[in-house]
PDB file of C-alpha atoms in Angstrom:
ATOM      1  CA  MET F   3      13.453   5.747  13.306  1.00 91.00           C
ATOM      2  CA  LEU F   4      14.130   2.427  14.790  1.00 94.00           C
ATOM      3  CA  HIS F   5      14.985  -0.439  12.248  1.00 96.00           C
ATOM      4  CA  ILE F   6      15.338  -4.122  12.961  1.00 96.00           C
ATOM      5  CA  ALA F   7      15.681  -6.778  10.139  1.00 97.00           C
ATOM      6  CA  LYS F   8      15.588 -10.410  10.904  1.00 96.00           C
ATOM      7  CA  SER F   9      14.288 -13.638   9.149  1.00 96.00           C
ATOM      8  CA  GLY F  10      12.591 -12.407   5.822  1.00 96.00           C
ATOM      9  CA  ILE F  11      10.797  -9.316   8.041  1.00 98.00           C
ATOM     10  CA  ASP F  12      12.122  -5.817   7.941  1.00 98.00           C
ATOM     11  CA  LEU F  13      10.576  -3.520  10.598  1.00 98.00           C
ATOM     12  CA  ASN F  14      10.632   0.200  11.063  1.00 97.00           C
ATOM     13  CA  PHE F  15       8.957   2.142  13.280  1.00 97.00           C
ATOM     14  CA  GLN F  16       9.065   6.386  13.740  1.00 96.00           C
ATOM     15  CA  GLN F  17       7.846   8.095  16.098  1.00 95.00           C
ATOM     16  CA  ASN F  18       4.857  10.890  15.523  1.00 95.00           C
ATOM     17  CA  PRO F  19       3.748  13.091  18.339  1.00 93.00           C
ATOM     18  CA  ARG F  20       1.082  14.824  16.504  1.00 93.00           C
ATOM     19  CA  ALA F  21      -0.189  11.476  14.373  1.00 92.00           C
ATOM     20  CA  GLY F  22      -4.000  11.105  15.028  1.00 88.00           C
ATOM     21  CA  SER F  23      -3.659   7.510  14.788  1.00 91.00           C
ATOM     22  CA  ALA F  24      -1.400   4.749  14.902  1.00 93.00           C
ATOM     23  CA  CYS F  25      -0.674   3.724  11.197  1.00 94.00           C
ATOM     24  CA  ILE F  26       0.420   0.379  10.427  1.00 97.00           C
ATOM     25  CA  SER F  27       1.697  -0.818   6.746  1.00 98.00           C
ATOM     26  CA  VAL F  28       2.733  -4.288   5.870  1.00 99.00           C
ATOM     27  CA  GLY F  29       3.620  -4.870   2.208  1.00 98.00           C
ATOM     28  CA  PHE F  30       5.268  -7.367  -0.181  1.00 98.00           C
ATOM     29  CA  SER F  31       7.300  -7.389  -3.748  1.00 98.00           C
ATOM     30  CA  VAL F  32       5.569  -9.457  -6.251  1.00 96.00           C
ATOM     31  CA  LYS F  33       5.583  -9.833  -9.980  1.00 93.00           C
ATOM     32  CA  GLY F  34       2.115  -9.890 -11.973  1.00 94.00           C
ATOM     33  CA  LEU F  35       0.422  -7.254  -9.994  1.00 96.00           C
ATOM     34  CA  ASN F  36      -1.533  -4.666 -12.278  1.00 96.00           C
ATOM     35  CA  TRP F  37      -2.641  -1.621 -10.517  1.00 95.00           C
ATOM     36  CA  PHE F  38      -5.533  -0.761 -12.745  1.00 94.00           C
ATOM     37  CA  VAL F  39      -6.942  -3.946 -12.484  1.00 95.00           C
ATOM     38  CA  LEU F  40      -6.680  -3.368  -8.216  1.00 96.00           C
ATOM     39  CA  ASN F  41      -8.541  -0.235  -8.885  1.00 94.00           C
ATOM     40  CA  LYS F  42     -11.138  -1.783 -10.714  1.00 94.00           C
ATOM     41  CA  LEU F  43     -12.015  -3.772  -7.403  1.00 96.00           C
ATOM     42  CA  LEU F  44     -11.428  -1.527  -5.072  1.00 94.00           C
ATOM     43  CA  THR F  45     -14.767   0.544  -7.124  1.00 90.00           C
ATOM     44  CA  GLY F  46     -16.912  -2.580  -7.219  1.00 87.00           C
ATOM     45  CA  VAL F  47     -18.311  -2.022 -10.254  1.00 84.00           C
ATOM     46  CA  PRO F  48     -18.775  -5.046 -12.372  1.00 83.00           C
ATOM     47  CA  CYS F  49     -15.926  -4.688 -15.458  1.00 83.00           C
ATOM     48  CA  SER F  50     -17.512  -5.202 -18.649  1.00 78.00           C
ATOM     49  CA  CYS F  51     -14.182  -6.070 -20.486  1.00 79.00           C
ATOM     50  CA  PRO F  52     -13.967  -8.740 -23.246  1.00 78.00           C
ATOM     51  CA  SER F  53     -10.674 -10.476 -21.563  1.00 80.00           C
ATOM     52  CA  LEU F  54      -8.789 -10.310 -18.150  1.00 87.00           C
ATOM     53  CA  SER F  55      -6.518  -7.917 -18.245  1.00 91.00           C
ATOM     54  CA  TYR F  56      -2.219  -8.623 -17.727  1.00 94.00           C
ATOM     55  CA  GLY F  57      -1.749 -10.089 -13.921  1.00 94.00           C
ATOM     56  CA  SER F  58      -5.959 -10.478 -12.852  1.00 96.00           C
ATOM     57  CA  GLU F  59      -5.597 -13.784 -11.230  1.00 97.00           C
ATOM     58  CA  ILE F  60      -2.453 -12.502  -9.125  1.00 97.00           C
ATOM     59  CA  THR F  61      -4.093  -9.028  -8.206  1.00 97.00           C
ATOM     60  CA  SER F  62      -6.782 -10.775  -7.393  1.00 98.00           C
ATOM     61  CA  VAL F  63      -5.228 -13.356  -4.787  1.00 98.00           C
ATOM     62  CA  CYS F  64      -3.852 -10.177  -3.249  1.00 98.00           C
ATOM     63  CA  TYR F  65      -6.867  -8.346  -2.992  1.00 98.00           C
ATOM     64  CA  ALA F  66      -8.546 -11.244  -1.662  1.00 97.00           C
ATOM     65  CA  ILE F  67      -6.352 -11.060   1.256  1.00 98.00           C
ATOM     66  CA  CYS F  68      -7.328  -7.612   2.422  1.00 97.00           C
ATOM     67  CA  VAL F  69     -10.572  -8.553   2.093  1.00 96.00           C
ATOM     68  CA  ALA F  70     -10.000 -11.055   4.473  1.00 95.00           C
ATOM     69  CA  VAL F  71      -8.385  -8.700   6.907  1.00 94.00           C
ATOM     70  CA  ASN F  72     -11.392  -6.360   6.799  1.00 92.00           C
ATOM     71  CA  THR F  73     -13.723  -9.258   7.475  1.00 91.00           C
ATOM     72  CA  LYS F  74     -11.603  -9.872  10.646  1.00 89.00           C
ATOM     73  CA  LEU F  75     -11.612  -6.486  12.058  1.00 86.00           C
ATOM     74  CA  GLN F  76     -15.167  -5.712  11.573  1.00 82.00           C
ATOM     75  CA  SER F  77     -17.107  -8.937  11.775  1.00 77.00           C
ATOM     76  CA  ASN F  78     -16.472  -9.692  15.222  1.00 68.00           C
ATOM     77  CA  PRO F  79     -18.027  -6.332  17.426  1.00 69.00           C
ATOM     78  CA  LYS F  80     -15.733  -7.701  20.378  1.00 60.00           C
ATOM     79  CA  PHE F  81     -12.703  -8.091  18.561  1.00 60.00           C
ATOM     80  CA  SER F  82     -12.861  -4.416  16.977  1.00 62.00           C
ATOM     81  CA  ASN F  83     -14.334  -3.065  20.194  1.00 64.00           C
ATOM     82  CA  LEU F  84     -10.818  -4.363  22.023  1.00 58.00           C
ATOM     83  CA  ASN F  85      -8.952  -2.789  19.298  1.00 57.00           C
ATOM     84  CA  LYS F  86     -10.563   0.251  18.458  1.00 59.00           C
ATOM     85  CA  VAL F  87      -9.863   0.270  14.574  1.00 55.00           C
ATOM     86  CA  PHE F  88     -10.814   4.005  13.252  1.00 56.00           C
ATOM     87  CA  THR F  89     -10.545   3.132   9.845  1.00 64.00           C
ATOM     88  CA  THR F  90     -10.749  -0.205   7.594  1.00 82.00           C
ATOM     89  CA  ALA F  91      -8.058  -1.890   6.201  1.00 92.00           C
ATOM     90  CA  THR F  92      -6.962  -0.110   2.423  1.00 95.00           C
ATOM     91  CA  CYS F  93      -4.667  -1.833  -0.222  1.00 98.00           C
ATOM     92  CA  ASN F  94      -2.920  -0.253  -2.914  1.00 98.00           C
ATOM     93  CA  ILE F  95       0.097  -1.381  -5.423  1.00 98.00           C
ATOM     94  CA  GLN F  96       3.200   0.864  -6.248  1.00 97.00           C
ATOM     95  CA  ASN F  97       6.506  -0.017  -7.342  1.00 96.00           C
ATOM     96  CA  ASP F  98       6.086  -3.869  -7.686  1.00 95.00           C
ATOM     97  CA  MET F  99       4.374  -3.936  -4.134  1.00 98.00           C
ATOM     98  CA  PHE F 100       1.173  -5.007  -2.697  1.00 98.00           C
ATOM     99  CA  PHE F 101       0.691  -3.574   0.609  1.00 99.00           C
ATOM    100  CA  ILE F 102      -1.946  -3.146   3.469  1.00 98.00           C
ATOM    101  CA  ASN F 103      -2.450  -0.342   5.774  1.00 97.00           C
ATOM    102  CA  VAL F 104      -4.632  -0.009   8.672  1.00 94.00           C
ATOM    103  CA  ASN F 105      -5.278   2.469  11.672  1.00 92.00           C
ATOM    104  CA  THR F 106      -5.389   1.889  15.130  1.00 90.00           C
ATOM    105  CA  GLN F 107      -5.046   3.543  18.669  1.00 88.00           C
ATOM    106  CA  HIS F 108      -1.987   4.656  20.027  1.00 90.00           C
ATOM    107  CA  ASN F 109      -1.383   1.218  21.866  1.00 88.00           C
ATOM    108  CA  PHE F 110       2.196  -1.556  21.251  1.00 90.00           C
ATOM    109  CA  ASN F 111      -0.818  -4.101  22.328  1.00 88.00           C
ATOM    110  CA  ALA F 112      -3.262  -2.958  19.690  1.00 88.00           C
ATOM    111  CA  ILE F 113      -0.525  -2.633  16.905  1.00 92.00           C
ATOM    112  CA  LYS F 114       0.198  -6.052  17.606  1.00 93.00           C
ATOM    113  CA  ARG F 115      -3.076  -7.763  17.464  1.00 90.00           C
ATOM    114  CA  VAL F 116      -3.599  -5.906  14.004  1.00 92.00           C
ATOM    115  CA  ILE F 117      -0.214  -6.605  12.605  1.00 95.00           C
ATOM    116  CA  GLY F 118      -1.453 -10.521  13.781  1.00 94.00           C
ATOM    117  CA  VAL F 119      -4.722 -10.512  11.656  1.00 94.00           C
ATOM    118  CA  ILE F 120      -2.467  -8.891   8.713  1.00 96.00           C
ATOM    119  CA  PHE F 121       0.032 -12.031   8.916  1.00 97.00           C
ATOM    120  CA  GLY F 122      -3.260 -14.395   9.416  1.00 96.00           C
ATOM    121  CA  ALA F 123      -4.765 -13.522   6.210  1.00 96.00           C
ATOM    122  CA  MET F 124      -1.416 -14.076   4.695  1.00 97.00           C
ATOM    123  CA  LYS F 125      -0.766 -16.865   6.010  1.00 96.00           C
ATOM    124  CA  GLN F 126      -4.396 -18.332   4.886  1.00 94.00           C
ATOM    125  CA  SER F 127      -3.687 -17.200   0.934  1.00 93.00           C
ATOM    126  CA  GLU F 128      -4.940 -20.392  -0.184  1.00 93.00           C
ATOM    127  CA  SER F 129      -8.006 -20.322   2.120  1.00 94.00           C
ATOM    128  CA  HIS F 130      -9.761 -17.238   0.105  1.00 96.00           C
ATOM    129  CA  TYR F 131     -10.676 -18.639  -2.974  1.00 96.00           C
ATOM    130  CA  ARG F 132     -14.556 -17.557  -2.311  1.00 96.00           C
ATOM    131  CA  GLU F 133     -13.254 -13.992  -2.331  1.00 96.00           C
ATOM    132  CA  TYR F 134     -11.008 -14.743  -5.614  1.00 97.00           C
ATOM    133  CA  ALA F 135     -13.854 -15.831  -7.434  1.00 96.00           C
ATOM    134  CA  THR F 136     -16.000 -12.425  -6.339  1.00 96.00           C
ATOM    135  CA  CYS F 137     -12.898 -10.290  -8.168  1.00 96.00           C
ATOM    136  CA  LEU F 138     -13.064 -12.650 -11.064  1.00 95.00           C
ATOM    137  CA  SER F 139     -16.553 -12.196 -11.364  1.00 94.00           C
ATOM    138  CA  THR F 140     -16.298  -8.522 -10.904  1.00 95.00           C
ATOM    139  CA  LEU F 141     -13.331  -8.574 -13.762  1.00 94.00           C
ATOM    140  CA  ASN F 142     -16.221 -10.375 -15.784  1.00 92.00           C
ATOM    141  CA  SER F 143     -14.510 -13.502 -15.707  1.00 92.00           C
ATOM    142  CA  LYS F 144     -15.631 -17.500 -14.636  1.00 92.00           C
ATOM    143  CA  PRO F 145     -12.834 -18.428 -12.015  1.00 94.00           C
ATOM    144  CA  SER F 146     -10.441 -21.359 -12.227  1.00 95.00           C
ATOM    145  CA  ARG F 147      -8.889 -23.255  -9.403  1.00 97.00           C
ATOM    146  CA  ASP F 148      -6.162 -24.087 -11.520  1.00 97.00           C
ATOM    147  CA  HIS F 149      -5.105 -20.442 -12.219  1.00 97.00           C
ATOM    148  CA  PHE F 150      -6.127 -19.631  -8.470  1.00 97.00           C
ATOM    149  CA  ASN F 151      -3.316 -22.020  -7.511  1.00 98.00           C
ATOM    150  CA  TYR F 152      -0.868 -20.768 -10.000  1.00 98.00           C
ATOM    151  CA  ALA F 153      -1.616 -16.887  -8.731  1.00 98.00           C
ATOM    152  CA  VAL F 154      -1.272 -18.317  -4.896  1.00 97.00           C
ATOM    153  CA  ASP F 155       2.238 -19.820  -5.527  1.00 97.00           C
ATOM    154  CA  VAL F 156       3.395 -16.785  -7.221  1.00 97.00           C
ATOM    155  CA  VAL F 157       1.905 -14.510  -4.255  1.00 98.00           C
ATOM    156  CA  ARG F 158       3.459 -16.946  -1.722  1.00 97.00           C
ATOM    157  CA  SER F 159       7.297 -16.544  -3.177  1.00 96.00           C
ATOM    158  CA  GLY F 160       6.507 -12.659  -2.412  1.00 97.00           C
ATOM    159  CA  LEU F 161       5.437 -13.232   1.131  1.00 98.00           C
ATOM    160  CA  ALA F 162       8.899 -14.561   1.909  1.00 97.00           C
ATOM    161  CA  LYS F 163       9.936 -11.159   2.479  1.00 98.00           C
ATOM    162  CA  LEU F 164       7.777  -8.857   4.571  1.00 98.00           C
ATOM    163  CA  TYR F 165       8.119  -5.026   5.128  1.00 99.00           C
ATOM    164  CA  VAL F 166       6.474  -3.461   7.897  1.00 99.00           C
ATOM    165  CA  LEU F 167       6.249   0.458   8.586  1.00 98.00           C
ATOM    166  CA  ILE F 168       4.253   1.697  11.819  1.00 98.00           C
ATOM    167  CA  ILE F 169       4.262   5.472  12.475  1.00 97.00           C
ATOM    168  CA  ALA F 170       2.456   6.094  15.730  1.00 95.00           C
ATOM    169  CA  LYS F 171       2.625   8.632  19.165  1.00 92.00           C
ATOM    170  CA  LEU F 172       3.912   5.952  21.517  1.00 89.00           C
ATOM    171  CA  PRO F 173       5.599   6.507  25.471  1.00 83.00           C
ATOM    172  CA  SER F 174       9.313   7.239  24.990  1.00 77.00           C
ATOM    173  CA  SER F 175       9.743   3.656  26.638  1.00 74.00           C
ATOM    174  CA  VAL F 176       9.392   1.718  23.278  1.00 79.00           C
ATOM    175  CA  ASP F 177      12.559   0.974  22.669  1.00 82.00           C
ATOM    176  CA  LYS F 178      14.339  -1.751  19.902  1.00 86.00           C
ATOM    177  CA  ALA F 179      14.188  -4.089  22.893  1.00 89.00           C
ATOM    178  CA  LYS F 180      10.024  -3.692  22.892  1.00 87.00           C
ATOM    179  CA  LEU F 181       9.906  -3.812  19.083  1.00 92.00           C
ATOM    180  CA  GLY F 182      11.815  -6.826  19.403  1.00 94.00           C
ATOM    181  CA  ILE F 183       9.111  -8.431  20.998  1.00 94.00           C
ATOM    182  CA  LEU F 184       6.743  -7.381  17.999  1.00 95.00           C
ATOM    183  CA  MET F 185       9.538  -8.589  15.784  1.00 97.00           C
ATOM    184  CA  ASP F 186       9.901 -12.541  17.657  1.00 96.00           C
ATOM    185  CA  MET F 187       5.673 -12.233  17.141  1.00 97.00           C
ATOM    186  CA  MET F 188       5.957 -11.863  13.466  1.00 97.00           C
ATOM    187  CA  VAL F 189       8.882 -14.060  13.136  1.00 98.00           C
ATOM    188  CA  ALA F 190       6.929 -16.829  15.004  1.00 97.00           C
ATOM    189  CA  SER F 191       3.816 -16.113  12.531  1.00 97.00           C
ATOM    190  CA  HIS F 192       6.056 -15.931   9.659  1.00 97.00           C
ATOM    191  CA  ALA F 193       7.453 -19.159  10.193  1.00 96.00           C
ATOM    192  CA  GLN F 194       4.242 -20.976   9.866  1.00 96.00           C
ATOM    193  CA  PHE F 195       3.573 -19.369   6.463  1.00 96.00           C
ATOM    194  CA  SER F 196       3.201 -22.052   3.952  1.00 91.00           C
ATOM    195  CA  HIS F 197       5.727 -22.877   0.755  1.00 88.00           C
ATOM    196  CA  GLU F 198       4.640 -25.850  -0.982  1.00 90.00           C
ATOM    197  CA  LYS F 199       3.296 -26.081  -4.280  1.00 93.00           C
ATOM    198  CA  LEU F 200      -0.640 -25.899  -4.771  1.00 94.00           C
ATOM    199  CA  LYS F 201      -1.946 -28.502  -7.506  1.00 92.00           C
ATOM    200  CA  PRO F 202      -3.601 -28.980 -10.249  1.00 93.00           C
ATOM    201  CA  SER F 203      -2.021 -25.304 -11.234  1.00 94.00           C
ATOM    202  CA  ALA F 204      -1.973 -23.495 -14.832  1.00 96.00           C
ATOM    203  CA  GLU F 205      -0.460 -20.103 -15.667  1.00 95.00           C
ATOM    204  CA  PRO F 206      -3.568 -17.984 -16.681  1.00 94.00           C
ATOM    205  CA  GLU F 207      -3.373 -16.469 -20.683  1.00 92.00           C
ATOM    206  CA  SER F 208      -3.503 -13.058 -19.009  1.00 91.00           C
ATOM    207  CA  MET F 209      -0.153 -13.597 -17.887  1.00 93.00           C
ATOM    208  CA  LYS F 210       0.699 -13.668 -21.670  1.00 90.00           C
ATOM    209  CA  THR F 211      -0.489 -10.025 -21.852  1.00 88.00           C
ATOM    210  CA  HIS F 212       1.210  -6.785 -21.327  1.00 84.00           C
ATOM    211  CA  VAL F 213      -0.176  -3.774 -19.263  1.00 83.00           C
ATOM    212  CA  ASN F 214      -2.107  -1.103 -21.197  1.00 78.00           C
ATOM    213  CA  PRO F 215      -0.645   2.822 -20.521  1.00 80.00           C
ATOM    214  CA  THR F 216      -3.329   5.147 -19.369  1.00 84.00           C
ATOM    215  CA  GLN F 217      -4.909   6.930 -22.095  1.00 86.00           C
ATOM    216  CA  CYS F 218      -5.317   9.676 -19.074  1.00 89.00           C
ATOM    217  CA  PRO F 219      -3.224  12.860 -19.038  1.00 90.00           C
ATOM    218  CA  ASN F 220      -0.005  12.066 -16.719  1.00 92.00           C
ATOM    219  CA  VAL F 221       3.132  13.264 -15.361  1.00 94.00           C
ATOM    220  CA  LYS F 222       6.458  11.012 -15.110  1.00 95.00           C
ATOM    221  CA  ALA F 223       8.008  10.871 -11.572  1.00 96.00           C
ATOM    222  CA  GLY F 224       9.507   8.014  -9.489  1.00 94.00           C
ATOM    223  CA  GLY F 225       9.789   7.197  -5.683  1.00 94.00           C
ATOM    224  CA  ILE F 226       8.176   9.414  -3.066  1.00 96.00           C
ATOM    225  CA  TYR F 227       8.004  12.321  -5.926  1.00 96.00           C
ATOM    226  CA  THR F 228       5.210  10.349  -7.433  1.00 97.00           C
ATOM    227  CA  PHE F 229       2.928  10.689  -3.880  1.00 96.00           C
ATOM    228  CA  LEU F 230       4.425  14.286  -3.593  1.00 97.00           C
ATOM    229  CA  LEU F 231       3.354  15.669  -7.119  1.00 97.00           C
ATOM    230  CA  MET F 232       0.109  13.743  -6.326  1.00 96.00           C
ATOM    231  CA  LEU F 233      -0.681  15.551  -3.223  1.00 96.00           C
ATOM    232  CA  PHE F 234       0.397  19.088  -5.087  1.00 96.00           C
ATOM    233  CA  LEU F 235      -2.090  18.333  -7.537  1.00 96.00           C
ATOM    234  CA  ARG F 236      -4.595  17.249  -5.634  1.00 95.00           C
ATOM    235  CA  SER F 237      -4.700  20.505  -3.777  1.00 94.00           C
ATOM    236  CA  LYS F 238      -4.739  22.371  -7.199  1.00 91.00           C
ATOM    237  CA  LEU F 239      -7.355  20.477  -8.803  1.00 90.00           C
ATOM    238  CA  PRO F 240     -10.027  20.108  -6.397  1.00 88.00           C
ATOM    239  CA  GLY F 241     -12.981  17.776  -7.175  1.00 86.00           C
ATOM    240  CA  MET F 242     -10.478  16.265 -10.003  1.00 89.00           C
ATOM    241  CA  ARG F 243      -9.607  12.413  -9.418  1.00 93.00           C
ATOM    242  CA  VAL F 244      -5.797  12.389  -9.479  1.00 95.00           C
ATOM    243  CA  SER F 245      -4.040   8.981  -8.414  1.00 95.00           C
ATOM    244  CA  ALA F 246      -0.570   7.805  -8.045  1.00 95.00           C
ATOM    245  CA  ASN F 247       0.804   4.715 -10.185  1.00 95.00           C
ATOM    246  CA  THR F 248       4.558   4.092  -9.448  1.00 94.00           C
ATOM    247  CA  ASP F 249       6.329   6.251 -11.792  1.00 95.00           C
ATOM    248  CA  GLU F 250       3.455   8.699 -12.973  1.00 95.00           C
ATOM    249  CA  VAL F 251       0.690  10.641 -11.438  1.00 96.00           C
ATOM    250  CA  ILE F 252      -2.932  10.362 -13.736  1.00 95.00           C
ATOM    251  CA  VAL F 253      -5.282  13.054 -14.125  1.00 94.00           C
ATOM    252  CA  TYR F 254      -8.755  11.993 -14.868  1.00 92.00           C
ATOM    253  CA  THR F 255      -9.413  15.026 -17.099  1.00 87.00           C
ATOM    254  CA  ASP F 256      -8.636  15.337 -20.800  1.00 84.00           C
ATOM    255  CA  THR F 257      -8.395  19.649 -20.128  1.00 84.00           C
ATOM    256  CA  PHE F 258      -5.538  18.766 -17.583  1.00 87.00           C
ATOM    257  CA  ASN F 259      -2.190  20.684 -18.901  1.00 84.00           C
ATOM    258  CA  HIS F 260       0.692  20.656 -16.359  1.00 83.00           C
ATOM    259  CA  LYS F 261       2.897  23.286 -17.772  1.00 83.00           C
ATOM    260  CA  HIS F 262       3.815  26.710 -16.451  1.00 82.00           C
ATOM    261  CA  MET F 263       2.759  25.741 -12.875  1.00 91.00           C
ATOM    262  CA  ASP F 264       6.083  27.077 -11.521  1.00 92.00           C
ATOM    263  CA  LYS F 265       4.356  30.041  -9.640  1.00 94.00           C
ATOM    264  CA  ALA F 266       1.247  27.580  -7.916  1.00 95.00           C
ATOM    265  CA  VAL F 267       4.140  25.324  -6.941  1.00 96.00           C
ATOM    266  CA  SER F 268       6.200  27.700  -5.035  1.00 96.00           C
ATOM    267  CA  THR F 269       2.955  28.919  -3.293  1.00 96.00           C
ATOM    268  CA  TRP F 270       2.105  25.231  -2.172  1.00 96.00           C
ATOM    269  CA  CYS F 271       5.481  25.062  -0.927  1.00 96.00           C
ATOM    270  CA  LYS F 272       5.649  28.372   1.244  1.00 96.00           C
ATOM    271  CA  ARG F 273       3.036  26.894   3.303  1.00 94.00           C
ATOM    272  CA  LEU F 274       5.301  24.259   4.245  1.00 95.00           C
ATOM    273  CA  VAL F 275       8.204  26.006   5.694  1.00 93.00           C
ATOM    274  CA  ASN F 276       6.696  26.046   9.364  1.00 92.00           C
ATOM    275  CA  VAL F 277       5.871  22.398   9.382  1.00 94.00           C
ATOM    276  CA  PRO F 278       8.059  20.338  11.722  1.00 92.00           C
ATOM    277  CA  ASP F 279       9.533  17.115  10.904  1.00 94.00           C
ATOM    278  CA  LEU F 280       8.098  17.772   7.429  1.00 96.00           C
ATOM    279  CA  HIS F 281       9.655  14.180   6.018  1.00 96.00           C
ATOM    280  CA  VAL F 282       7.762  12.482   9.303  1.00 97.00           C
ATOM    281  CA  ALA F 283       4.376  14.567   8.178  1.00 96.00           C
ATOM    282  CA  PHE F 284       4.530  13.335   4.807  1.00 97.00           C
ATOM    283  CA  ALA F 285       5.336   9.565   5.832  1.00 97.00           C
ATOM    284  CA  THR F 286       2.584   9.979   7.847  1.00 97.00           C
ATOM    285  CA  MET F 287       0.438  11.100   5.146  1.00 96.00           C
ATOM    286  CA  GLY F 288       1.472   8.613   2.925  1.00 96.00           C
ATOM    287  CA  LEU F 289       0.626   5.624   5.085  1.00 95.00           C
ATOM    288  CA  ASN F 290      -3.076   7.027   5.992  1.00 93.00           C
ATOM    289  CA  SER F 291      -3.585   7.863   2.358  1.00 94.00           C
ATOM    290  CA  GLY F 292      -2.592   4.700   1.016  1.00 94.00           C
ATOM    291  CA  GLN F 293      -0.838   6.188  -1.423  1.00 95.00           C
ATOM    292  CA  ALA F 294       2.872   5.468  -1.090  1.00 97.00           C
ATOM    293  CA  ASP F 295       4.348   1.708  -0.184  1.00 98.00           C
ATOM    294  CA  PRO F 296       6.376   0.915   3.165  1.00 98.00           C
ATOM    295  CA  CYS F 297       9.531   0.868   1.503  1.00 98.00           C
ATOM    296  CA  THR F 298       9.277   4.311  -0.692  1.00 97.00           C
ATOM    297  CA  LEU F 299       8.219   6.188   3.006  1.00 98.00           C
ATOM    298  CA  VAL F 300      11.075   4.365   4.897  1.00 98.00           C
ATOM    299  CA  ASP F 301      13.307   6.523   2.505  1.00 96.00           C
ATOM    300  CA  LEU F 302      11.699   9.411   3.030  1.00 96.00           C
ATOM    301  CA  LEU F 303      12.101   8.959   6.850  1.00 97.00           C
ATOM    302  CA  ASN F 304      15.493   7.910   6.482  1.00 96.00           C
ATOM    303  CA  GLU F 305      16.296  11.456   4.336  1.00 93.00           C
ATOM    304  CA  GLY F 306      15.518  13.138   7.752  1.00 90.00           C
ATOM    305  CA  ASP F 307      16.487  16.733   7.760  1.00 87.00           C
ATOM    306  CA  LYS F 308      17.768  16.450   4.558  1.00 90.00           C
ATOM    307  CA  PHE F 309      14.305  16.435   3.233  1.00 94.00           C
ATOM    308  CA  THR F 310      13.856  20.786   3.019  1.00 95.00           C
ATOM    309  CA  VAL F 311      11.101  22.298   1.415  1.00 96.00           C
ATOM    310  CA  LYS F 312      13.465  24.146  -1.033  1.00 96.00           C
ATOM    311  CA  HIS F 313      14.581  20.950  -2.533  1.00 94.00           C
ATOM    312  CA  LEU F 314      10.857  19.792  -2.850  1.00 96.00           C
ATOM    313  CA  GLU F 315       9.958  22.810  -4.579  1.00 97.00           C
ATOM    314  CA  SER F 316      12.683  22.202  -6.879  1.00 96.00           C
ATOM    315  CA  GLN F 317      11.973  18.501  -7.878  1.00 96.00           C
ATOM    316  CA  LEU F 318       8.539  19.213  -8.307  1.00 96.00           C
ATOM    317  CA  ILE F 319       8.955  22.319 -10.560  1.00 96.00           C
ATOM    318  CA  LYS F 320      11.445  19.852 -12.570  1.00 95.00           C
ATOM    319  CA  LEU F 321       8.793  17.550 -12.914  1.00 95.00           C
ATOM    320  CA  LEU F 322       6.087  19.841 -14.199  1.00 93.00           C
ATOM    321  CA  LYS F 323       7.996  21.170 -17.095  1.00 85.00           C
TER     322      LYS F 323
END
C-alpha cells in the first residue's frame, strides 16, 4: 500500500487487481455526529420524534454534503458519462468519522474527477442550507439559520484533516510520484476551505442531550471486527437487517441469540482459506458496502499477511461468547 501525508490530507492507495471498480472513500472526524440520525435521513421516512436527537444538526450538515456530491455526479449527464460512475455516493458514520464513498472506473483521471467533486462539496459546506432544511423537515423540526451556522462551524473544524483511501486496479506505473499529482490537486483544493466563523450562530438544544442506546439485540466489538462480525451475521441471518455501529453490531429482531455460534463461525471461516489477499478483499468489501471508515480499513490493510483466517476465527468466536 502506498501512503502520502501532506498539509492536512492523509492519502492511502491499495492496488486490487480483482476489484470490480475503483473504490474511493473520503472522511473526516468531527464531534457531535449521530449514527441513528443519519440512518433516519438515509431512509427518507419522515420522523415523528417530539424533539431532535443529539447531534441532529451536525449530522444533517454532513449528510447535506453527500447530497450535494450526488447532485453533481448525477444531474449532469455529460459529467456522468465522462466519469462512468457506477454507483451513487454513499455516506456513513463510524468511530466519530463521517465519510463519503464513491465507485468509479479504474482510471486515474476518473478518480481525480470524483475526488474533486467530493472536495468541492466539502469546500462549499455553508452553501447547503436547502439540503440541510430538507433534513430537518425529515426529522420533524424547523430549520434555523443560527443552528445551521453553528453546525457548519463544527464540521469545518473536522474538515481541517481529511482521510482518503483508494482501492483500485490501476496500471503498475501508478507510483508515489503519480499519487503526488493527485495529492497536489487535493492540497490546492483543501487550501481553499474556509475556516471563518459564520454569524449569527447558536448552539442547538440537541447538543445538550445524549445518544440513546439501541433497544435491539447487539453484540459488542470494535475496530475492523465490528465490520467483519457484521459480515458474518449477515451471512447467517439472511433477510434480517444487521448493521455495524462503531463498537457494536445491531440485529433488528428480538429473537436473535448470538450464543453457541462457534461451529457456524468455523464453517464460514473455512470458506475464506483460499481467498487471496484476504485483507485486501475485506477492505474492498468495506468500501463497497460503506460499513467501515477509511482509517479502520487502512489499519486492516497495514496488517497485511498477519491477518489470517485462523486469527479471524478466534476473534469472532471470542466476540460471540
